[in-house]
Short mmCIF file of C-alpha atoms and ligand atoms in Angstrom, two decimals:
data_model
loop_
_atom_site.label_atom_id
_atom_site.label_comp_id
_atom_site.label_asym_id
_atom_site.label_seq_id
_atom_site.Cartn_x
_atom_site.Cartn_y
_atom_site.Cartn_z
CA MET A 1 -157.30 61.02 -44.51
CA PRO A 2 -159.97 58.95 -46.32
CA LYS A 3 -157.14 56.97 -47.90
CA VAL A 4 -155.87 55.99 -44.47
CA LYS A 5 -159.39 55.03 -43.42
CA ASN A 6 -159.83 52.83 -46.44
CA LYS A 7 -156.56 51.15 -45.67
CA ILE A 8 -157.74 50.40 -42.11
CA ILE A 9 -161.09 49.02 -43.36
CA LYS A 10 -159.23 46.78 -45.81
CA LYS A 11 -156.93 45.51 -43.09
CA VAL A 12 -159.87 44.62 -40.83
CA GLN A 13 -161.59 42.78 -43.69
CA GLU A 14 -158.41 40.86 -44.52
CA LYS A 15 -157.99 39.86 -40.93
CA LYS A 16 -161.59 38.66 -40.71
CA ALA A 17 -161.16 36.57 -43.83
CA LYS A 18 -157.97 35.05 -42.47
CA VAL A 19 -159.63 34.07 -39.20
CA ALA A 20 -162.62 32.64 -41.04
CA GLY A 21 -160.25 30.47 -43.07
CA VAL A 22 -158.61 28.98 -40.02
CA PRO A 23 -160.23 25.69 -39.04
CA GLU A 24 -162.18 24.90 -35.85
CA LEU A 25 -159.45 25.73 -33.31
CA ILE A 26 -160.09 29.50 -33.26
CA ASN A 27 -163.85 29.42 -33.74
CA GLU A 28 -164.47 26.61 -31.32
CA PRO A 29 -166.28 27.97 -28.24
CA ILE A 30 -164.26 27.90 -25.02
CA LYS A 31 -165.66 25.26 -22.71
CA SER A 32 -166.52 26.69 -19.31
CA ASN A 33 -167.76 25.02 -16.17
CA LYS A 34 -169.75 28.24 -15.49
CA LYS A 35 -168.55 28.46 -11.89
CA THR A 36 -166.61 31.65 -11.22
CA PRO A 37 -163.43 31.06 -9.22
CA GLN A 38 -163.66 32.48 -5.70
CA LEU A 39 -161.13 34.23 -3.51
CA VAL A 40 -158.87 32.05 -1.41
CA ARG A 41 -160.01 32.13 2.24
CA GLY A 42 -158.43 34.99 4.20
CA PHE A 43 -157.53 36.93 1.03
CA LYS A 44 -159.27 40.04 -0.26
CA ASP A 45 -159.56 42.24 -3.30
CA ILE A 46 -158.74 45.82 -2.49
CA LEU A 47 -161.45 47.48 -4.53
CA PRO A 48 -161.29 50.99 -6.03
CA SER A 49 -163.49 52.33 -3.22
CA GLU A 50 -160.88 51.20 -0.67
CA GLN A 51 -157.88 52.62 -2.44
CA LYS A 52 -158.20 56.12 -1.04
CA TYR A 53 -157.59 54.76 2.45
CA PHE A 54 -154.45 52.93 1.41
CA ARG A 55 -153.26 55.99 -0.51
CA PHE A 56 -153.96 58.32 2.40
CA ILE A 57 -152.19 56.14 4.97
CA GLY A 58 -149.30 55.38 2.61
CA ASN A 59 -148.80 59.10 1.89
CA ARG A 60 -148.89 60.07 5.56
CA LEU A 61 -146.36 57.39 6.50
CA GLU A 62 -144.20 58.18 3.49
CA SER A 63 -144.05 61.82 4.51
CA LEU A 64 -143.13 60.85 8.10
CA ALA A 65 -140.37 58.65 6.67
CA GLN A 66 -138.98 61.69 4.83
CA ASP A 67 -139.27 63.91 7.91
CA TYR A 68 -137.35 61.45 10.09
CA GLY A 69 -134.70 60.65 7.47
CA PHE A 70 -135.64 57.10 6.41
CA GLU A 71 -134.84 55.70 2.96
CA LYS A 72 -136.98 53.16 1.16
CA ILE A 73 -136.09 49.52 0.66
CA ASP A 74 -138.17 46.93 -1.23
CA PRO A 75 -137.16 43.42 -0.23
CA PRO A 76 -138.82 40.58 -2.17
CA ILE A 77 -141.99 38.89 -1.00
CA LEU A 78 -140.42 35.44 -1.20
CA GLU A 79 -137.45 34.44 0.95
CA GLU A 80 -135.71 31.26 2.06
CA THR A 81 -137.80 29.67 4.80
CA SER A 82 -134.71 29.46 7.01
CA LEU A 83 -134.51 33.27 7.14
CA PHE A 84 -137.76 33.40 9.11
CA SER A 85 -137.17 30.32 11.22
CA ARG A 86 -133.80 31.74 12.30
CA ALA A 87 -134.97 35.33 12.76
CA VAL A 88 -138.56 35.13 13.97
CA GLY A 89 -137.98 31.83 15.79
CA LYS A 90 -138.90 28.19 15.11
CA GLU A 91 -141.23 27.95 18.08
CA THR A 92 -143.18 31.13 17.40
CA ASP A 93 -146.74 30.80 16.11
CA ILE A 94 -145.74 32.74 13.00
CA VAL A 95 -143.09 30.24 11.93
CA SER A 96 -144.48 27.03 13.36
CA LYS A 97 -148.08 27.44 12.19
CA GLU A 98 -148.60 30.45 9.98
CA MET A 99 -146.17 30.48 7.10
CA PHE A 100 -147.05 29.89 3.47
CA SER A 101 -144.07 27.68 2.66
CA PHE A 102 -143.38 25.55 -0.38
CA GLU A 103 -140.62 24.07 -2.46
CA THR A 104 -139.62 25.71 -5.73
CA PRO A 105 -139.21 23.55 -8.85
CA GLY A 106 -135.48 23.91 -8.16
CA GLY A 107 -135.89 22.33 -4.72
CA GLU A 108 -135.42 25.46 -2.54
CA ARG A 109 -137.58 25.74 0.59
CA VAL A 110 -139.14 29.19 0.44
CA SER A 111 -141.86 31.15 2.25
CA LEU A 112 -144.04 34.13 1.52
CA ARG A 113 -142.80 36.70 4.02
CA PRO A 114 -144.85 36.82 7.23
CA GLU A 115 -143.06 40.07 8.16
CA ALA A 116 -140.28 42.18 6.67
CA THR A 117 -137.77 42.94 9.43
CA ALA A 118 -135.92 39.68 8.77
CA SER A 119 -135.64 40.60 5.08
CA VAL A 120 -134.42 44.12 5.83
CA VAL A 121 -131.74 42.71 8.12
CA ARG A 122 -130.73 40.14 5.50
CA ALA A 123 -130.45 42.94 2.93
CA TYR A 124 -128.47 45.11 5.37
CA ILE A 125 -125.92 42.30 5.74
CA ASN A 126 -125.97 41.18 2.07
CA HIS A 127 -125.33 44.69 0.76
CA GLY A 128 -122.63 45.63 3.25
CA MET A 129 -124.72 48.38 4.84
CA LEU A 130 -122.77 47.64 8.04
CA ASN A 131 -120.02 49.72 6.45
CA LEU A 132 -122.19 52.79 5.82
CA PRO A 133 -122.40 55.61 8.37
CA GLN A 134 -124.64 54.27 11.15
CA PRO A 135 -127.48 54.20 11.92
CA VAL A 136 -128.98 53.16 8.61
CA LYS A 137 -132.65 54.15 8.58
CA LEU A 138 -134.87 52.20 6.22
CA TYR A 139 -138.58 51.90 5.59
CA TYR A 140 -140.67 49.43 3.60
CA THR A 141 -144.26 48.82 2.72
CA GLY A 142 -146.09 45.91 1.16
CA PRO A 143 -148.02 42.69 1.68
CA MET A 144 -147.27 40.11 4.38
CA PHE A 145 -148.71 36.61 4.57
CA ARG A 146 -149.73 34.63 7.64
CA TYR A 147 -151.91 31.56 7.75
CA GLU A 148 -153.95 32.83 10.69
CA ARG A 149 -157.61 32.19 11.43
CA PRO A 150 -159.32 34.90 9.38
CA GLN A 151 -161.43 37.34 11.40
CA SER A 152 -162.01 41.07 11.56
CA GLY A 153 -158.61 42.78 11.50
CA ARG A 154 -156.81 39.51 10.88
CA TYR A 155 -156.20 38.41 7.32
CA ARG A 156 -153.95 35.96 5.57
CA GLN A 157 -152.62 38.70 3.34
CA PHE A 158 -152.27 42.13 4.93
CA SER A 159 -150.10 45.20 4.46
CA GLN A 160 -147.54 46.66 6.75
CA PHE A 161 -145.56 49.87 6.65
CA GLY A 162 -142.37 49.53 8.69
CA PHE A 163 -139.43 51.60 9.86
CA GLU A 164 -136.09 50.07 10.82
CA ILE A 165 -133.05 51.76 12.41
CA LEU A 166 -129.94 49.63 12.17
CA GLY A 167 -126.54 50.15 13.76
CA ASP A 168 -127.13 52.21 16.91
CA LYS A 169 -128.03 51.32 20.46
CA HIS A 170 -128.85 54.73 21.88
CA PRO A 171 -132.15 54.73 23.82
CA VAL A 172 -133.12 58.06 22.24
CA LEU A 173 -133.81 56.07 19.07
CA ASP A 174 -136.26 53.77 20.85
CA ALA A 175 -138.11 56.84 22.06
CA GLN A 176 -137.98 58.53 18.67
CA LEU A 177 -139.41 55.51 16.90
CA ILE A 178 -142.32 55.43 19.35
CA ILE A 179 -142.81 59.18 18.87
CA LEU A 180 -142.84 58.73 15.09
CA ALA A 181 -145.44 55.94 15.23
CA ASN A 182 -147.53 57.85 17.74
CA ASN A 183 -147.37 61.00 15.58
CA PHE A 184 -148.76 59.01 12.68
CA PHE A 185 -151.88 57.92 14.55
CA GLN A 186 -152.36 61.39 16.03
CA GLU A 187 -152.05 63.04 12.64
CA ILE A 188 -154.67 60.82 11.04
CA GLY A 189 -157.05 61.52 13.89
CA LEU A 190 -156.89 58.27 15.89
CA LYS A 191 -156.72 58.34 19.65
CA THR A 192 -154.32 55.67 20.83
CA SER A 193 -152.43 54.39 23.83
CA VAL A 194 -148.75 53.43 23.81
CA GLN A 195 -147.98 50.14 25.57
CA ILE A 196 -144.36 49.62 26.50
CA ASN A 197 -142.22 47.03 28.25
CA SER A 198 -138.64 45.78 28.32
CA ILE A 199 -137.87 42.11 27.84
CA GLY A 200 -134.19 42.59 28.67
CA CYS A 201 -131.17 40.93 27.07
CA ALA A 202 -130.45 37.22 26.62
CA VAL A 203 -128.79 37.05 30.06
CA CYS A 204 -131.43 38.68 32.24
CA ARG A 205 -134.25 37.14 30.26
CA LYS A 206 -132.86 33.67 30.93
CA GLU A 207 -133.04 34.35 34.67
CA TYR A 208 -136.53 35.70 34.33
CA LYS A 209 -137.74 32.77 32.22
CA THR A 210 -136.68 30.36 34.97
CA GLN A 211 -138.71 32.36 37.49
CA LEU A 212 -141.66 32.51 35.13
CA VAL A 213 -141.64 28.78 34.41
CA ASN A 214 -141.35 27.97 38.12
CA TYR A 215 -144.38 30.12 38.83
CA TYR A 216 -146.46 28.74 35.95
CA LYS A 217 -145.60 25.13 36.89
CA THR A 218 -147.44 25.69 40.15
CA GLN A 219 -150.49 26.70 38.07
CA LYS A 220 -150.12 24.07 35.37
CA ALA A 221 -153.41 22.30 36.04
CA ASN A 222 -155.34 25.54 35.38
CA LEU A 223 -153.64 26.51 32.13
CA CYS A 224 -155.18 26.27 28.67
CA VAL A 225 -153.85 23.61 26.29
CA ASP A 226 -151.70 26.10 24.36
CA CYS A 227 -150.14 27.50 27.51
CA LYS A 228 -149.24 24.01 28.73
CA GLU A 229 -147.20 23.74 25.55
CA ARG A 230 -145.82 27.29 25.82
CA LEU A 231 -144.53 26.48 29.28
CA TYR A 232 -141.85 24.31 27.68
CA LYS A 233 -141.52 25.74 24.21
CA ASN A 234 -141.89 29.52 24.51
CA PRO A 235 -142.56 30.57 28.14
CA LEU A 236 -142.60 34.34 27.47
CA ARG A 237 -145.69 33.85 25.34
CA LEU A 238 -147.52 32.63 28.43
CA LEU A 239 -147.93 36.31 29.22
CA ASP A 240 -149.61 36.90 25.91
CA CYS A 241 -152.43 34.38 26.29
CA LYS A 242 -155.94 35.77 25.71
CA GLU A 243 -157.76 32.94 27.54
CA GLU A 244 -159.56 34.26 30.58
CA LYS A 245 -158.33 31.58 32.99
CA CYS A 246 -154.73 32.23 31.88
CA SER A 247 -155.15 36.00 32.22
CA ILE A 248 -156.01 35.55 35.88
CA ILE A 249 -152.88 33.47 36.43
CA LYS A 250 -150.83 36.09 34.61
CA GLU A 251 -151.76 38.78 37.11
CA GLU A 252 -149.66 37.16 39.83
CA ALA A 253 -146.77 36.20 37.53
CA PRO A 254 -143.29 37.60 38.17
CA GLN A 255 -142.63 40.73 36.09
CA ILE A 256 -139.61 40.98 33.87
CA VAL A 257 -138.75 44.56 34.85
CA ASP A 258 -137.84 43.21 38.30
CA TRP A 259 -135.28 40.91 36.70
CA LEU A 260 -133.58 43.28 34.29
CA CYS A 261 -129.79 43.57 34.59
CA ASP A 262 -128.38 47.05 35.30
CA GLU A 263 -127.60 47.75 31.68
CA CYS A 264 -131.09 46.79 30.46
CA LYS A 265 -132.73 48.67 33.31
CA ASN A 266 -130.74 51.82 32.52
CA HIS A 267 -131.62 51.56 28.88
CA PHE A 268 -135.31 51.22 29.64
CA VAL A 269 -135.32 54.08 32.13
CA LYS A 270 -133.67 56.35 29.56
CA VAL A 271 -136.23 55.45 26.90
CA LEU A 272 -139.00 56.38 29.32
CA GLU A 273 -137.24 59.62 30.26
CA PHE A 274 -137.03 60.63 26.61
CA LEU A 275 -140.73 59.91 26.20
CA ASP A 276 -141.41 62.03 29.28
CA GLU A 277 -139.45 64.89 27.69
CA VAL A 278 -141.97 65.06 24.84
CA GLN A 279 -144.81 64.39 27.27
CA LEU A 280 -145.89 61.30 25.43
CA PRO A 281 -148.10 59.25 27.76
CA TYR A 282 -147.39 55.51 27.89
CA ASN A 283 -148.64 52.51 29.77
CA LEU A 284 -146.00 50.26 31.34
CA ASN A 285 -147.32 46.87 30.36
CA PRO A 286 -145.53 43.96 32.06
CA SER A 287 -147.21 41.33 29.91
CA LEU A 288 -146.26 42.83 26.56
CA VAL A 289 -143.78 40.36 25.06
CA ARG A 290 -144.50 40.37 21.28
CA GLY A 291 -144.79 37.23 19.22
CA LEU A 292 -141.39 37.24 17.56
CA ASP A 293 -138.22 35.84 19.13
CA TYR A 294 -135.81 38.46 17.87
CA TYR A 295 -136.83 41.22 20.25
CA THR A 296 -134.56 42.44 23.06
CA ASN A 297 -134.98 45.28 25.56
CA THR A 298 -137.69 47.75 24.54
CA VAL A 299 -140.90 46.35 23.08
CA PHE A 300 -144.00 48.40 22.37
CA GLU A 301 -147.39 48.38 20.70
CA ILE A 302 -149.87 51.13 19.97
CA TRP A 303 -153.51 50.27 20.62
CA PRO A 304 -156.67 52.19 19.88
CA GLU A 305 -157.66 54.13 22.98
CA GLY A 306 -160.12 52.22 25.12
CA GLU A 307 -159.14 48.83 23.69
CA GLU A 308 -156.46 48.07 26.26
CA LYS A 309 -158.15 44.77 27.06
CA LYS A 310 -158.06 43.44 23.50
CA SER A 311 -154.39 43.22 22.57
CA GLN A 312 -155.69 41.60 19.36
CA SER A 313 -156.31 45.09 18.06
CA ALA A 314 -152.75 46.47 18.13
CA LEU A 315 -152.35 48.96 15.31
CA CYS A 316 -148.57 48.68 15.29
CA GLY A 317 -145.84 46.83 17.10
CA GLY A 318 -142.11 47.06 17.39
CA GLY A 319 -139.02 47.12 19.52
CA ARG A 320 -135.29 46.47 19.66
CA TYR A 321 -133.65 43.46 18.09
CA ASP A 322 -130.04 43.91 19.11
CA ASN A 323 -129.02 40.28 18.43
CA LEU A 324 -130.72 39.71 15.10
CA ILE A 325 -127.98 40.97 12.79
CA GLU A 326 -125.44 38.72 14.48
CA LEU A 327 -127.91 35.83 14.48
CA LEU A 328 -128.17 36.13 10.70
CA GLY A 329 -124.40 36.13 10.20
CA GLY A 330 -123.51 39.83 10.46
CA ARG A 331 -121.24 41.36 13.07
CA PRO A 332 -122.95 42.22 16.38
CA THR A 333 -125.04 45.32 15.61
CA PRO A 334 -127.90 46.81 17.61
CA ALA A 335 -131.12 47.71 15.80
CA LEU A 336 -134.80 48.43 16.25
CA GLY A 337 -137.99 48.78 14.25
CA VAL A 338 -141.74 49.22 14.16
CA SER A 339 -144.41 47.97 11.83
CA VAL A 340 -147.81 49.54 11.27
CA GLY A 341 -150.74 47.32 10.27
CA ILE A 342 -152.44 49.21 7.45
CA GLU A 343 -155.75 47.29 7.30
CA ARG A 344 -156.20 47.56 11.06
CA THR A 345 -155.62 51.29 10.88
CA ILE A 346 -158.19 51.57 8.09
CA LEU A 347 -160.72 49.54 10.08
CA LYS A 348 -160.32 51.93 12.97
CA LEU A 349 -160.66 55.02 10.78
CA LYS A 350 -163.89 53.62 9.35
CA GLU A 351 -165.24 52.51 12.69
CA LEU A 352 -164.82 56.06 14.02
CA ASN A 353 -166.19 57.60 10.81
CA ILE A 354 -163.05 59.63 10.38
CA GLU A 355 -163.25 61.47 7.08
CA ILE A 356 -160.15 61.24 4.97
CA PRO A 357 -159.35 63.85 2.34
CA ASP A 358 -160.28 62.67 -1.12
CA ARG A 359 -157.44 63.88 -3.29
CA GLU A 360 -159.05 62.32 -6.31
CA LYS A 361 -161.94 64.73 -6.15
CA ARG A 362 -162.68 66.36 -9.51
CA ASP A 363 -163.45 70.06 -10.00
CA ILE A 364 -165.23 70.05 -13.31
CA PHE A 365 -167.13 67.68 -15.60
CA VAL A 366 -167.20 67.93 -19.39
CA ALA A 367 -170.56 66.85 -20.89
CA GLN A 368 -171.31 66.66 -24.62
CA LEU A 369 -174.35 66.14 -26.83
CA GLY A 370 -173.83 64.51 -30.19
CA GLU A 371 -170.87 63.28 -32.18
CA ALA A 372 -169.67 66.72 -33.32
CA ALA A 373 -169.67 68.03 -29.72
CA ARG A 374 -167.86 64.89 -28.58
CA LYS A 375 -165.12 65.63 -31.08
CA LYS A 376 -164.63 69.13 -29.67
CA CYS A 377 -164.84 67.99 -26.06
CA LEU A 378 -162.14 65.35 -26.37
CA PRO A 379 -159.36 67.92 -27.01
CA LEU A 380 -160.99 70.34 -24.55
CA TYR A 381 -160.66 67.70 -21.83
CA GLU A 382 -156.98 67.25 -22.71
CA SER A 383 -156.35 71.00 -22.54
CA LEU A 384 -158.10 71.39 -19.18
CA ARG A 385 -156.11 68.48 -17.77
CA LYS A 386 -152.82 69.91 -19.03
CA GLU A 387 -153.67 73.17 -17.28
CA GLY A 388 -153.76 71.23 -13.99
CA ILE A 389 -157.56 71.31 -13.66
CA ARG A 390 -159.03 68.16 -12.10
CA VAL A 391 -161.46 67.25 -14.82
CA ALA A 392 -163.85 64.32 -15.36
CA GLU A 393 -165.90 63.07 -18.33
CA ASN A 394 -167.89 60.15 -19.63
CA PHE A 395 -167.53 60.51 -23.36
CA SER A 396 -169.15 57.21 -24.29
CA LYS A 397 -172.51 58.37 -22.86
CA ASP A 398 -175.00 60.19 -25.09
CA GLY A 399 -177.76 61.67 -22.91
CA LEU A 400 -177.17 64.85 -20.93
CA LYS A 401 -179.17 63.53 -17.96
CA ALA A 402 -176.95 60.48 -17.58
CA GLN A 403 -173.82 62.62 -17.81
CA LEU A 404 -175.00 65.16 -15.27
CA GLU A 405 -175.92 62.35 -12.92
CA ILE A 406 -172.33 61.13 -13.06
CA ALA A 407 -171.12 64.70 -12.49
CA GLY A 408 -173.40 64.88 -9.45
CA LYS A 409 -172.03 61.63 -8.04
CA LEU A 410 -168.48 62.88 -8.47
CA GLY A 411 -169.39 65.99 -6.50
CA VAL A 412 -167.90 68.43 -9.03
CA ARG A 413 -168.58 72.12 -8.55
CA TYR A 414 -169.00 72.86 -12.28
CA SER A 415 -170.04 71.09 -15.47
CA LEU A 416 -169.22 72.29 -18.97
CA ILE A 417 -171.95 71.38 -21.48
CA LEU A 418 -171.49 71.46 -25.22
CA GLY A 419 -174.62 70.88 -27.35
CA GLN A 420 -175.54 71.52 -31.01
CA LYS A 421 -176.62 75.11 -30.35
CA GLU A 422 -173.42 76.07 -28.49
CA LEU A 423 -171.37 74.31 -31.13
CA SER A 424 -172.84 76.41 -33.92
CA GLU A 425 -172.47 79.62 -31.86
CA GLY A 426 -168.89 78.97 -30.75
CA THR A 427 -169.95 78.95 -27.08
CA ILE A 428 -170.19 76.44 -24.21
CA LEU A 429 -172.40 76.32 -21.10
CA LEU A 430 -170.91 76.45 -17.62
CA ARG A 431 -173.26 75.01 -15.04
CA ASP A 432 -172.74 75.71 -11.36
CA MET A 433 -173.80 72.37 -9.88
CA GLU A 434 -174.32 73.73 -6.39
CA ALA A 435 -176.35 76.82 -7.33
CA GLY A 436 -178.10 75.06 -10.24
CA VAL A 437 -177.54 78.05 -12.56
CA GLN A 438 -175.71 78.18 -15.84
CA GLU A 439 -174.08 80.80 -18.05
CA THR A 440 -172.81 80.90 -21.62
CA LEU A 441 -169.07 81.26 -22.21
CA ASN A 442 -167.05 81.90 -25.35
CA PHE A 443 -165.65 78.48 -26.25
CA ASN A 444 -162.21 79.93 -27.01
CA LYS A 445 -161.98 81.52 -23.56
CA VAL A 446 -163.34 78.58 -21.59
CA ILE A 447 -160.06 77.49 -19.93
CA LYS A 448 -159.32 81.01 -18.70
CA GLU A 449 -162.87 81.41 -17.37
CA VAL A 450 -162.90 78.03 -15.63
CA LYS A 451 -159.56 78.76 -13.96
CA LYS A 452 -160.82 82.13 -12.74
CA ARG A 453 -163.88 80.54 -11.15
CA LEU A 454 -161.97 77.70 -9.52
CA GLU A 455 -159.49 80.16 -8.04
CA ASN A 456 -162.27 82.30 -6.60
CA GLN A 457 -164.31 79.51 -5.04
P1 AMP B 501 -146.33 42.07 13.97
O1 AMP B 501 -145.52 41.96 12.72
O2 AMP B 501 -146.95 40.78 14.41
O3 AMP B 501 -145.58 42.78 15.03
O4 AMP B 501 -147.58 43.00 13.61
C1 AMP B 501 -147.49 44.38 13.41
C2 AMP B 501 -148.86 44.90 13.05
O5 AMP B 501 -149.31 44.27 11.83
C3 AMP B 501 -149.95 44.53 14.04
O6 AMP B 501 -149.99 45.48 15.09
C4 AMP B 501 -151.20 44.56 13.21
O7 AMP B 501 -151.67 45.89 13.08
C5 AMP B 501 -150.71 44.07 11.88
N1 AMP B 501 -151.04 42.64 11.67
C6 AMP B 501 -150.36 41.58 12.14
N2 AMP B 501 -150.94 40.43 11.73
C7 AMP B 501 -152.00 40.78 10.99
C8 AMP B 501 -153.01 40.06 10.26
N3 AMP B 501 -153.03 38.73 10.21
N4 AMP B 501 -153.98 40.76 9.60
C9 AMP B 501 -153.97 42.11 9.62
N5 AMP B 501 -153.04 42.84 10.28
C10 AMP B 501 -152.08 42.19 10.95
#
């Protein structure tokens, strides 16, 4: 052993000498302008203290995905810009104002994905999933990017968890997707309200749009600047305007459900009947149109209960997109999906002080006093961990007080303490942090004893 140590010491000395011999370049101090780079506006660090929320929500959604038979897909974050302009729609806010787009050194026009449905559909076509038994049920999770005005619940990078069902038009699937999303919010303790509407198919929507535009033209003078533009570019979005003066006009606007063709009406009625079967309450919302062009028939959002007036706060949104696969070059194939906003869900959990289980919680802390104790505690920690005990330590600390403070902060039930006295006696102290009492255990039996106590607590 000492031989090995000597070798290491020699190596370090040689290395030092080598560096010392190298001219200025290495020893020259790095010039710094002292100013620490800041986050880009609308972007955030997800700090360790936040991670438990993401983990909790991710795990809950993941387990729902398994229950309902969805398989995971991870499309890339970067796609050709044309994917989104074709799928989401050139005139939508997302594509016309909110995309992070740039040209690659190779000259391709690309965008950071503002949403993932378009990518899932592209992948479905690219990988011939049209030929698999239908429907194909996929889920994804990850960051999305939209150049929106940053505010609470609205970021330029945010995370979504989405479910897509491709290759089936049965209305039971629309209902089941809503049930799944609603189950998620129920299970994490959020009270919500389901908002639902049908925006029909291309044919009946065309009819309806004409009626809508005719009505809004009579009100043109009273519309906000954006709505004056929407009137010609994207009339359905007139219904989505948050401006007060436009909301008043909206109340008298023709409602799309009155213009649905028989097929679309039947589809919608069946979706509602399925929801009635599971007694899931919903609110028929005639002004729910969603901000993406690809939707057809059923559209829905889930809002926190009591926030029906602020559609800004939707926790998730989804619907059918029966024309999208064809629009992107596949054969005509019906499909539908939903996407949950993870940050918004977290905000709501926090706002309502909903406790989430902390799976990272430790059961026991190993404290040591002195170098010899540290050497015995290092392998003890490894053995406890291998036995499946959730153990914590802070081996670089010396004082017992500092270590027990950390143990207190972690909320462990027990601390093991190894000092000089215990070391010489072959024992170790077990301190019950709640009761404030401690007992002496035989060091060789410590794992067995700890397990017994954890099982009995
Ligand atoms: P969308 O893809 O627009 O249908 O949005 C689905 C869900 O993602 C919304 O209901 C929100 O919960 C969430 N979301 C959308 N945009 C943002 C954003 N800029 N910041 C945070 N969450 C967002």
